[in-house]
XYZ file of C-alpha atoms in Angstrom:
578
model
C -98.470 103.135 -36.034
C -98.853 99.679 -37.608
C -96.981 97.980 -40.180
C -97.724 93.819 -41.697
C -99.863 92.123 -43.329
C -103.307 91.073 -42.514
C -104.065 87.862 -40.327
C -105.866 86.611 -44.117
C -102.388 86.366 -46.151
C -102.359 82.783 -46.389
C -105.618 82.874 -48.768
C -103.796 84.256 -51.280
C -103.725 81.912 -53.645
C -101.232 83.444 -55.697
C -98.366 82.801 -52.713
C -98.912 79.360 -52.235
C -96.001 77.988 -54.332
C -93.337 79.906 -53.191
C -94.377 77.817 -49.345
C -91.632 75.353 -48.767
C -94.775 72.834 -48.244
C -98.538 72.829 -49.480
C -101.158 74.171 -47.595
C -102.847 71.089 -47.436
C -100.408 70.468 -44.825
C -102.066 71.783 -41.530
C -100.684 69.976 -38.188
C -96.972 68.769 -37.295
C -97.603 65.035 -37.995
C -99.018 66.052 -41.578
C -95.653 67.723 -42.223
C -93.606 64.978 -41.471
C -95.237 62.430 -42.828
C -95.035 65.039 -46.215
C -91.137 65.175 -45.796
C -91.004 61.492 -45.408
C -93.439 60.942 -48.818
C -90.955 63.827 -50.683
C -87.385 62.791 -49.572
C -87.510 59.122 -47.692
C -84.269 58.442 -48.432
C -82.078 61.749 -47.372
C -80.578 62.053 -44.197
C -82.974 63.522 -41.175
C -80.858 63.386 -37.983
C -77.368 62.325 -37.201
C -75.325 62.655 -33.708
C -72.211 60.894 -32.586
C -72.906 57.545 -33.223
C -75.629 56.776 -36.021
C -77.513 59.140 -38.659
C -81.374 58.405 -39.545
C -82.890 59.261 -42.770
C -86.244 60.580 -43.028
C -87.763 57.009 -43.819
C -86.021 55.818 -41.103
C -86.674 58.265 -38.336
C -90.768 57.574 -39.604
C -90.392 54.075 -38.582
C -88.167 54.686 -35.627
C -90.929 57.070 -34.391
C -93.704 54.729 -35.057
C -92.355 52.402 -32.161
C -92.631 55.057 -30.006
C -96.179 55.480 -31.134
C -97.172 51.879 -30.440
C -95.807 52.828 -26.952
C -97.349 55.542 -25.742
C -100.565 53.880 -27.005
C -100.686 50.995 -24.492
C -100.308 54.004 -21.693
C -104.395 54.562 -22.062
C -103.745 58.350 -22.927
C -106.133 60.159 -24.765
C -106.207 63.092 -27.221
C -105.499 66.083 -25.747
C -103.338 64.760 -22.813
C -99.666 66.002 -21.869
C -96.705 64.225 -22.119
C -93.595 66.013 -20.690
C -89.929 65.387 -21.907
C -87.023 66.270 -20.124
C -83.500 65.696 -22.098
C -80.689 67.109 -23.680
C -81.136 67.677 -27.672
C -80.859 64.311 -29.134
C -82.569 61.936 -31.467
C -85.419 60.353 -29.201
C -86.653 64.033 -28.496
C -87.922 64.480 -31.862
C -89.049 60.820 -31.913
C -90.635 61.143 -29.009
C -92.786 64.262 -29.692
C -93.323 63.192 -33.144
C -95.582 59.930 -32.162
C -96.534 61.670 -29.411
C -98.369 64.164 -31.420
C -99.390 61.509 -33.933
C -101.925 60.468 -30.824
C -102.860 63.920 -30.206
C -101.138 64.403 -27.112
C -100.143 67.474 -25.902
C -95.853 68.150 -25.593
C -94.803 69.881 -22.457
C -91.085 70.102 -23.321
C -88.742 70.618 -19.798
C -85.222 72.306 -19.521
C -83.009 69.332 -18.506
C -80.859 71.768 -16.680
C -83.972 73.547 -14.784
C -83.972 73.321 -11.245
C -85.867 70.550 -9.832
C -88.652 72.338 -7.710
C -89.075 74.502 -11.222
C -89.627 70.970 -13.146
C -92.022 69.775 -10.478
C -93.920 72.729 -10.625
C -94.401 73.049 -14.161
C -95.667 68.803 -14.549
C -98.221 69.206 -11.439
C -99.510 72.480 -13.181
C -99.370 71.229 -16.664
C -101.538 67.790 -15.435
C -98.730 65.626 -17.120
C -99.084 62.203 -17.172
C -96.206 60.793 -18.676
C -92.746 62.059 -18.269
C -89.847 61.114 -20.647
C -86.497 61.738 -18.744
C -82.863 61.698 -19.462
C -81.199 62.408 -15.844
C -81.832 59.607 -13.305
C -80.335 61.666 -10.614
C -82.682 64.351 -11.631
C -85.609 62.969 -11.605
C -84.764 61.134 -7.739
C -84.893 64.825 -7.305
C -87.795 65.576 -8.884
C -90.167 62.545 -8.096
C -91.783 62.961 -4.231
C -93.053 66.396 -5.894
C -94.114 64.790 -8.951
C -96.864 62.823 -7.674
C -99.597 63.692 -10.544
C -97.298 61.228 -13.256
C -98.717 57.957 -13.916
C -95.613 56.869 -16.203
C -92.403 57.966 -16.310
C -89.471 56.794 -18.990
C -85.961 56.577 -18.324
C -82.630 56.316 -20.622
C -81.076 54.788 -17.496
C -83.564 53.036 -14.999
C -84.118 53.395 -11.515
C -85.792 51.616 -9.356
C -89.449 52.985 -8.657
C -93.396 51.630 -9.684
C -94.030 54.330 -11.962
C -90.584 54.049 -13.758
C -89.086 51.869 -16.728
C -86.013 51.781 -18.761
C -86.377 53.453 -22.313
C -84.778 50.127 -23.813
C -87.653 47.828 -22.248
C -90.515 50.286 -22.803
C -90.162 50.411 -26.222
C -91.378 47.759 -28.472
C -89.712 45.799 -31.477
C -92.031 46.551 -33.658
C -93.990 50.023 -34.498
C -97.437 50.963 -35.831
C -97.556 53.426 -38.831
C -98.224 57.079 -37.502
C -101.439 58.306 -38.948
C -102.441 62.066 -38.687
C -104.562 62.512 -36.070
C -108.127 63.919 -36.770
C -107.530 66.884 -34.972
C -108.272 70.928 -35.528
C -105.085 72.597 -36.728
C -106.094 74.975 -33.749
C -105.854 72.184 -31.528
C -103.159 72.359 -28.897
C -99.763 71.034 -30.037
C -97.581 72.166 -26.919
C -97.553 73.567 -23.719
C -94.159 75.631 -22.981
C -93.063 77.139 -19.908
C -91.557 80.559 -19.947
C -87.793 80.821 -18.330
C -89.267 83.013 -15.965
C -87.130 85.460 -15.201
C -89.054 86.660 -12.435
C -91.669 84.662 -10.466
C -93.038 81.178 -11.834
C -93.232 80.091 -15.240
C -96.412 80.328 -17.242
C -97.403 77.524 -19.418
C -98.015 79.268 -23.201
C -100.160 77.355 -25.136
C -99.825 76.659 -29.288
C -101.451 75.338 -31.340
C -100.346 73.003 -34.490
C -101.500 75.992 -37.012
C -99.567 78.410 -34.828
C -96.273 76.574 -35.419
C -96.754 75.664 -38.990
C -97.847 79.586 -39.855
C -94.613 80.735 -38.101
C -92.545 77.882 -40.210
C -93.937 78.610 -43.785
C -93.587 82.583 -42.834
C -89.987 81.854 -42.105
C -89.995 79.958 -45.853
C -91.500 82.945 -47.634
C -89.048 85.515 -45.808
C -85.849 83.689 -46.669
C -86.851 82.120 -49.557
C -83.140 81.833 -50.853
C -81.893 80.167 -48.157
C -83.978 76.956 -48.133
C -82.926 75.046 -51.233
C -79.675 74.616 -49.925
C -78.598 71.486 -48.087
C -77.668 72.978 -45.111
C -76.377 70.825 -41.955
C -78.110 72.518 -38.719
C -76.069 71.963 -35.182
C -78.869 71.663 -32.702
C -77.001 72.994 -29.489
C -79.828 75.464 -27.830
C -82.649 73.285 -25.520
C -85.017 71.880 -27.754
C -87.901 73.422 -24.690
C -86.939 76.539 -26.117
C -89.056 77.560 -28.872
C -86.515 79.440 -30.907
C -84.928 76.248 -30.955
C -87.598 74.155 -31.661
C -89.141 76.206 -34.572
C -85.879 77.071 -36.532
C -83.888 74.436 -35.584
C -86.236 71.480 -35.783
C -89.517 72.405 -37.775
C -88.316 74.810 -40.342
C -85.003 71.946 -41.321
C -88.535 68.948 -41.509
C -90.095 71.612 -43.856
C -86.833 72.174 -45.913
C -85.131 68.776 -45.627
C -81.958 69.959 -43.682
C -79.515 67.368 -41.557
C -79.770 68.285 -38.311
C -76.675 67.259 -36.682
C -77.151 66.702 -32.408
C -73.816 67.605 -30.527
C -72.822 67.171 -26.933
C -74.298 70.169 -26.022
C -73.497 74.232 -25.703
C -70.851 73.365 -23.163
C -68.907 71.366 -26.221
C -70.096 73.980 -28.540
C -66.281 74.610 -29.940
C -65.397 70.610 -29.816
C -68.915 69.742 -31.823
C -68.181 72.970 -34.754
C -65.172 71.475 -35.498
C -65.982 68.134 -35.454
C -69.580 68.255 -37.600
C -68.703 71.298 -39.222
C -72.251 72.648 -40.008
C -73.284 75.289 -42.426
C -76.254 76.923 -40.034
C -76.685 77.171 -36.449
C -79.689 79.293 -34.544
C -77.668 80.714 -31.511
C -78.150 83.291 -28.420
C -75.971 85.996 -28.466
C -74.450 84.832 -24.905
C -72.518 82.123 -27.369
C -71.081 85.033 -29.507
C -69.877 86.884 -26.211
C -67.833 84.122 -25.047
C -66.284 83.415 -28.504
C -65.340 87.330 -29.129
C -63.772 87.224 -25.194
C -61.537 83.817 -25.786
C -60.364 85.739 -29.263
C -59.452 88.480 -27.714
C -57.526 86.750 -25.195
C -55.829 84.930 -28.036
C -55.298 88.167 -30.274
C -54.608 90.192 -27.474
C -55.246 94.338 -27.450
C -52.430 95.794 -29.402
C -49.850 94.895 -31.788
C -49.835 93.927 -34.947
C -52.110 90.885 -34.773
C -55.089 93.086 -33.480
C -54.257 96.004 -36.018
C -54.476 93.226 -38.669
C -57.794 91.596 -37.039
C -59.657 95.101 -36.988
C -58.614 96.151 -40.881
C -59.914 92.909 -41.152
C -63.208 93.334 -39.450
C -63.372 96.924 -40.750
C -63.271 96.215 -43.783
C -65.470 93.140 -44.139
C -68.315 95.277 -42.386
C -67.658 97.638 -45.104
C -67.833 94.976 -47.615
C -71.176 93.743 -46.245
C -72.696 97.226 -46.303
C -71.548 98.135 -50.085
C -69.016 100.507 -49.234
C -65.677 98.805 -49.622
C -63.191 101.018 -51.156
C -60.301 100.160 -53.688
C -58.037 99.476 -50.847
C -60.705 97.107 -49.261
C -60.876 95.339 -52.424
C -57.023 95.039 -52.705
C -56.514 93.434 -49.418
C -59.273 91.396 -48.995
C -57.653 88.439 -50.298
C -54.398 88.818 -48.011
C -56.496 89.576 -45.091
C -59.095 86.324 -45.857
C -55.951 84.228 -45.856
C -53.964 85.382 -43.025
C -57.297 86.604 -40.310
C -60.297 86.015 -41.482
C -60.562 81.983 -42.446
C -58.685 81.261 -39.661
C -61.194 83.085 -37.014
C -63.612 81.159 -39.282
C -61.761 77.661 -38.458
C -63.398 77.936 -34.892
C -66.583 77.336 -36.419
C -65.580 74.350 -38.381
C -64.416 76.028 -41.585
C -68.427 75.828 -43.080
C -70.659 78.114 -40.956
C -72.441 80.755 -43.276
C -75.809 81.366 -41.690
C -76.613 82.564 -38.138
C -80.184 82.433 -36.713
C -79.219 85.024 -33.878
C -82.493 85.948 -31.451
C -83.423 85.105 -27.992
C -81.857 87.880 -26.381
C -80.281 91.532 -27.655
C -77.357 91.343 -28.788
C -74.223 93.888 -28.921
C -74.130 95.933 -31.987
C -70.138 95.410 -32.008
C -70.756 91.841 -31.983
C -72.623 91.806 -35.346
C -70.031 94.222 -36.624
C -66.949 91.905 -35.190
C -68.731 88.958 -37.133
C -70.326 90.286 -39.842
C -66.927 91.434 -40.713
C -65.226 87.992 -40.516
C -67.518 86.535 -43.429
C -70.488 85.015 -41.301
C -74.136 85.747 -42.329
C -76.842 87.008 -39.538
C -79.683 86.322 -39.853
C -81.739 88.331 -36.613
C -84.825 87.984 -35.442
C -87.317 88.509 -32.979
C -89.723 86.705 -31.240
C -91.504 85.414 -27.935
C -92.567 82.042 -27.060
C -96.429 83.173 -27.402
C -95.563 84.382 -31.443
C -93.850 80.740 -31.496
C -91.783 82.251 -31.811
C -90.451 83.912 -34.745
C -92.433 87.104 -35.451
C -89.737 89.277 -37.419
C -86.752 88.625 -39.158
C -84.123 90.668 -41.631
C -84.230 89.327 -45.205
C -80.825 88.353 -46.669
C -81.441 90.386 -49.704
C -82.385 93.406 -47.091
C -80.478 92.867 -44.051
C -79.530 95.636 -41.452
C -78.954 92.778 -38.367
C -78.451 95.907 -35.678
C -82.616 95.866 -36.139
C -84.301 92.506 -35.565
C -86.258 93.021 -39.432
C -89.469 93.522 -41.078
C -92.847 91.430 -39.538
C -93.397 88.223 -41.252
C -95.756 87.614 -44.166
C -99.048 87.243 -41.643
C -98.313 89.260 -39.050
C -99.522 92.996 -38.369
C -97.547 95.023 -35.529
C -98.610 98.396 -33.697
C -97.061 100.595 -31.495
C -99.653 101.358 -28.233
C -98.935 104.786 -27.252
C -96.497 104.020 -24.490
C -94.100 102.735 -27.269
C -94.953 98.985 -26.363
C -95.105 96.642 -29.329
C -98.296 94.392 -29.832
C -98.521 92.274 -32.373
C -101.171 90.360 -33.977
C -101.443 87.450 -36.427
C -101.922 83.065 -36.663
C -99.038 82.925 -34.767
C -99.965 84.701 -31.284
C -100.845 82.039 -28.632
C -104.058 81.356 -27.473
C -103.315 82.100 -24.147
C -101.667 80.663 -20.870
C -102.481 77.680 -19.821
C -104.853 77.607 -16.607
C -104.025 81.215 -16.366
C -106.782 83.158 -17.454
C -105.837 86.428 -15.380
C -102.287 86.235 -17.146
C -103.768 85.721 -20.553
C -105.975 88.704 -20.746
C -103.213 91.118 -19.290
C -101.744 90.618 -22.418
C -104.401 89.165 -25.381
C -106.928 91.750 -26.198
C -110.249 90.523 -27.293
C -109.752 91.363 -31.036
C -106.267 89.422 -31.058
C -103.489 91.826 -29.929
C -100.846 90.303 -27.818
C -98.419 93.204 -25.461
C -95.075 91.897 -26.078
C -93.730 93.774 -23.126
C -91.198 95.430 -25.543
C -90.479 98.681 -26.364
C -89.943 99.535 -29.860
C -90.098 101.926 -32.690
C -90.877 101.642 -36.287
C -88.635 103.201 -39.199
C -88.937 102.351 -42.279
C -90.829 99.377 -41.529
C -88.074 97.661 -39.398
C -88.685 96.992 -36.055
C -85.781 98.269 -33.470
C -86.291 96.970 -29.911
C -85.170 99.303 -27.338
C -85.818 97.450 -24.179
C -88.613 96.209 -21.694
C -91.445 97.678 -20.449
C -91.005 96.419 -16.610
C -87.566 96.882 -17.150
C -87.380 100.533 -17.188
C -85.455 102.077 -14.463
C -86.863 105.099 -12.322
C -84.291 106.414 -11.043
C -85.608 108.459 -7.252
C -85.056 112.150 -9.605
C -87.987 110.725 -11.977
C -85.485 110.365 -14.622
C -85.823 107.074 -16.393
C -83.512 104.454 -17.819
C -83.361 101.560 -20.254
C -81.360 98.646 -18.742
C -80.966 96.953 -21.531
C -79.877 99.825 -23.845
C -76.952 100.935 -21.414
C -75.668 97.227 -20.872
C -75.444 96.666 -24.276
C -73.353 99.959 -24.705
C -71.151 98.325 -21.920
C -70.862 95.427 -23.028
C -69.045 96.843 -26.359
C -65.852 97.182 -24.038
C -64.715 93.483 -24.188
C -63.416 93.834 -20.738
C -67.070 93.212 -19.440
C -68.316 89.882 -19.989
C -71.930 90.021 -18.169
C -73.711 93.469 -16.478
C -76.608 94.916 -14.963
C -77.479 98.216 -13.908
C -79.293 98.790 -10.774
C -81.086 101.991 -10.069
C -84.501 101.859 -9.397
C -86.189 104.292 -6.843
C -82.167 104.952 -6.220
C -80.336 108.357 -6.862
C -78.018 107.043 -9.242
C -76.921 104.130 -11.203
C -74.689 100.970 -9.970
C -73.474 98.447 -12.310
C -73.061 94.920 -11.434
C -69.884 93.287 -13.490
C -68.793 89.809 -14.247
C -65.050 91.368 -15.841
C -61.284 90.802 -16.210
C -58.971 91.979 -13.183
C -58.900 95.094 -13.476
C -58.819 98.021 -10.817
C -63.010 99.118 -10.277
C -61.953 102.992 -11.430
C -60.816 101.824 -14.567
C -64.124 99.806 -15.169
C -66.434 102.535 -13.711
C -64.214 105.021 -16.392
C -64.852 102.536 -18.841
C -68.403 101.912 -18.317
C -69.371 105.389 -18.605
C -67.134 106.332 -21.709
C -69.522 103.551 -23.472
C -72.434 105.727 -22.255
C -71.169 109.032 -23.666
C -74.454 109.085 -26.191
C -76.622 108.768 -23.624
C -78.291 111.386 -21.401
C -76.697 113.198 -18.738
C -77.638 111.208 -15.719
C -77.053 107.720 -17.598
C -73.740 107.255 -15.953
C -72.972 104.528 -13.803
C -71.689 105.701 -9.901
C -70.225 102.688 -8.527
C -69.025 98.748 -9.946
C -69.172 95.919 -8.146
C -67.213 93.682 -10.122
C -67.138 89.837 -10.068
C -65.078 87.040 -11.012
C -67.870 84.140 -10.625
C -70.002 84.533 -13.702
C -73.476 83.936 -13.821
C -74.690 80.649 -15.172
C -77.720 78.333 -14.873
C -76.152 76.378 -12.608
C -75.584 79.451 -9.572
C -79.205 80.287 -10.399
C -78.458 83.640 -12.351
C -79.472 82.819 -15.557
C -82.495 80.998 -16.743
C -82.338 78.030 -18.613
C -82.155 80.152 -22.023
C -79.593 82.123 -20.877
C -81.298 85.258 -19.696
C -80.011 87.369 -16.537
C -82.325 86.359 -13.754
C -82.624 90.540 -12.165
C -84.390 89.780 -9.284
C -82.138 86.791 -8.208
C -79.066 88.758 -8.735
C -79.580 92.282 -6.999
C -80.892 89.763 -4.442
C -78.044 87.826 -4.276
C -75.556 91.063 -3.575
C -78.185 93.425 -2.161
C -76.041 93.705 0.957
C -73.302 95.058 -1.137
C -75.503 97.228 -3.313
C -77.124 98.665 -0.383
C -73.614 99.288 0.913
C -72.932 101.483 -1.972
C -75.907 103.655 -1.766
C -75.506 104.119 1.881
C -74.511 107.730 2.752
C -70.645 108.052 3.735
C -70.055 108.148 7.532
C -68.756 111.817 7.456
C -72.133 112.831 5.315
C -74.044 115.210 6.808
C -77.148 113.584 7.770
């Protein structure tokens, strides 16, 4: 089964105006010098404290440039960056790709033996750094860096202050003569089980994903939309949507204080656009519920509300719909809206699955999602709804370019200018997934209907249970997760006789969660029913280890963490026959 277009689209000519930029446009630095020529004078990037217009940010970046060019790197080089989202990121990477240098982009809140590991194996020469305190950490690991750059300095040979590093003066940024197939970036996977591998793109696998985005949502991009950057920049969904695709469309991107100050920063720069994780629509639907509560009139009035707004969005709304929508925009809906500044419209939702009651809770409110999928080696946007054809509880139709299959297992490969070109100093790794004629193994199970993609969990994922019967994780804790009483979960099973479910939830006695879990599996099979919960009040973040740096479970780590526990469960009763 295959649906998309071929790998050829872009040569027909007939397309090329609807692109948000020309074709003649072919590596990063081309497109922002391109924005700078078309709008100089609009404004780029703002945070707390100053906003840069294109023109500006040109000749802010150009110091940069003159910078990194008395550090004797050559084309083809990596240069790592470690910081929150801010300003000097995307000055930073942009003269650093003027040179032809490679960007290795770093979570800032990675662990430090993971951020060693990733510049010895990269071969990174030059580190730019926000943390001082991390990188004390990092540096006796670190010893391949000739150079590193700090906001605040510490004392060291290889180190110096941002402030003193840069000069007064820049020199212009020129394109580089380099292959649009050339490497642009290296970017390490969260690894979510064993160590990171580096996934290589190139500048024409960025810029196809970016001007397939244009073509999708073509609607959406003459608007002046103001973009809160909030996810890492190092992640790719991030990087692509939130930085690239706002250069090609001339959006403000606004840089908060980070997803930690998500609620503060919405308020405050009340944007019209964010590209989020579902994890951030989780903890908003738990703190209104808390707020609404579970019964009484305030939570009768917030599901009409909701009900009827999903109706609305899926052409159904009845005369009584119609009647109260007013009343119920006035007295519910703007005001669940006032958490997101009063402005939000547009949601770039991917990453991760997300809860179909969450795009229904949403959705119904008066917020627009716009869901997608994607990997860091499609970079990464590979499918997306439309907004004149969107169903968000699928993750779309392939975009203009790309051609997807099902292999007979049910695992989606895809193929197209965006795939990577491999893993970096892996070759073993690249061709367990790259076939020779150009089809990259997602790892994600899928099926086709009516040429929407639905995912329906992981390959390696799968649970076999010890009766042969087999599970999808991801399926079943997404069913679970529509009781708001569970806030994170994972099922454990594998090679077991039945199922256990791990629980970060409110106080509540384990029957009633393990009666609640289950009733949220009542569509499943038979033996998709969870036996015991092990509930927790600690949830899982970054910072205990249980969740990578984009905010996916880390499985192994946590049925490590509590395998005493689980194997308590599953141990046989002391009055059990033997």
């Amino acid at each position: 089964m295959t649906a998309g277009s071929s790998p050829t689209f872009w040569q027909d000519a007939r397309l090329r105006p609807e692109a948000a930029f020309p074709l003649s446009v072919t590596t990063l630095t081309e497109l922002l010098l391109w924005r700078v020529q078309m709008t100089p004078g609009t404004i780029a990037y703002r945070d707390a404290t100053r906003a840069l217009t294109w023109g500006e940010t040109l000749t802010e970046a150009s110091r940069y440039r003159r910078a990194l060019a008395t550090e004797g790197l050559r084309p083809g080089d990596r240069v790592a960056i470690c910081a929150r989202n801010r300003i000097e990121w995307i000055l930073f990477e942009q003269a650093a790709l003027s040179l032809g240098l490679v960007i290795v982009p770093l979570f800032f809140n990675d662990r430090a033996d993971s951020l060693a590991w990733c510049l010895d194996h990269s071969g990174a020469r030059l580190l730019l750094i926000e943390d001082p305190a991390l990188w004390q950490a990092v540096a006796p690991a670190a010893t391949g860096l000739e150079r590193v750059i700090l906001f605040t300095p510490v004392p060291g040979d290889r180190a110096r202050a941002l402030a003193d590093w840069l000069p007064r003066e820049g020199e212009p940024l020129v394109c580089p003569h380099t292959d649009p197939d050339a490497l642009a970036t290296i970017v390490y996977t969260s690894g979510t089980t064993g160590r990171p591998k580096g996934v290589m793109l190139s500048h024409r696998n960025i810029l196809e994903d970016v001007r397939a985005l244009t073509l999708a949502l073509p609607t959406l991009w003459p608007e002046r939309h103001r973009l809160l950057s909030f996810l890492p920049l190092s992640h790719m969904f991030e990087r692509t949507v939130g930085s690239y695709v706002p250069m090609a469309v001339a959006w403000e991107v606004i840089f908060g204080h980070g997803v930690q100050f998500l609620a503060d920063d919405l308020v405050r720069f009340k944007p019209t656009l964010i590209v989020s994780v579902p994890r951030v629509f989780e903890r908003i639907d738990q703190r209104m519920t808390e707020r609404i509560g579970r019964s009484g009139l305030r939570r009768r009035l917030f599901e009409r509300t909701v009900a009827s707004g999903w109706r609305r969005f899926r052409g159904r709304e009845s005369l009584g719909d119609r009647l109260l929508r007013p009343f119920l925009e006035v007295l519910v809906a703007r005001r669940a809206r006032a958490a997101f500044g009063g402005q939000l419209r547009y949601v770039f939702i991917g990453g991760a699955a997300m809860a179909p009651r969450l795009f229904t809770t949403f959705t119904g409110l008066g917020l627009i999602f716009v869901h997608g999928y994607g990997l860091t080696e499609t970079a990464p946007v590979m499918c997306c709804n439309r907004l004149e054809d969107n169903e968000p509880l699928s993750v779309g139709r392939p975009l203009a370019g790309v051609e997807v299959r099902l292999d007979p297992s049910g695992e989606l490969c895809v193929r197209g200018p965006i795939v990577t070109q491999g893993y970096w100093r892996d070759a073993e790794a690249t061709r367990a997934v790259l076939s020779q004629d150009g089809w990259f193994r997602t790892g994600d199970i899928a099926r086709l209907t009516d040429g929407r993609i639905y995912l329906a969990g992981r390959c390696k994922e799968i649970i076999v249970m010890s009766n042969g019967e087999k599970v999808s994780p991801q399926d079943a804790e997404q069913a679970i997760l529509s009781d708001s009483v569970f806030q994170q979960v994972l099922l454990i099973g594998e090679g077991r006789p039945g199922l256990v479910l791990l629980a970060v939830a409110e106080d509540v006695p384990e029957a009633e969660l393990l009666s609640r879990a289950n009733a949220r599996l009542h569509d499943f099979p038979g033996y998709v029913r969870v036996r015991h919960v092990l509930r927790f009040d600690e949830p899982w973040t970054v910072e205990n280890g249980l969740l990578t740096p984009t905010l996916k479970l880390r499985r192994h780590e946590i049925e490590q963490r509590y395998g005493a526990a689980i194997e308590a469960l599953y141990a046989p009763h002391p009055s059990a026959p033997s």
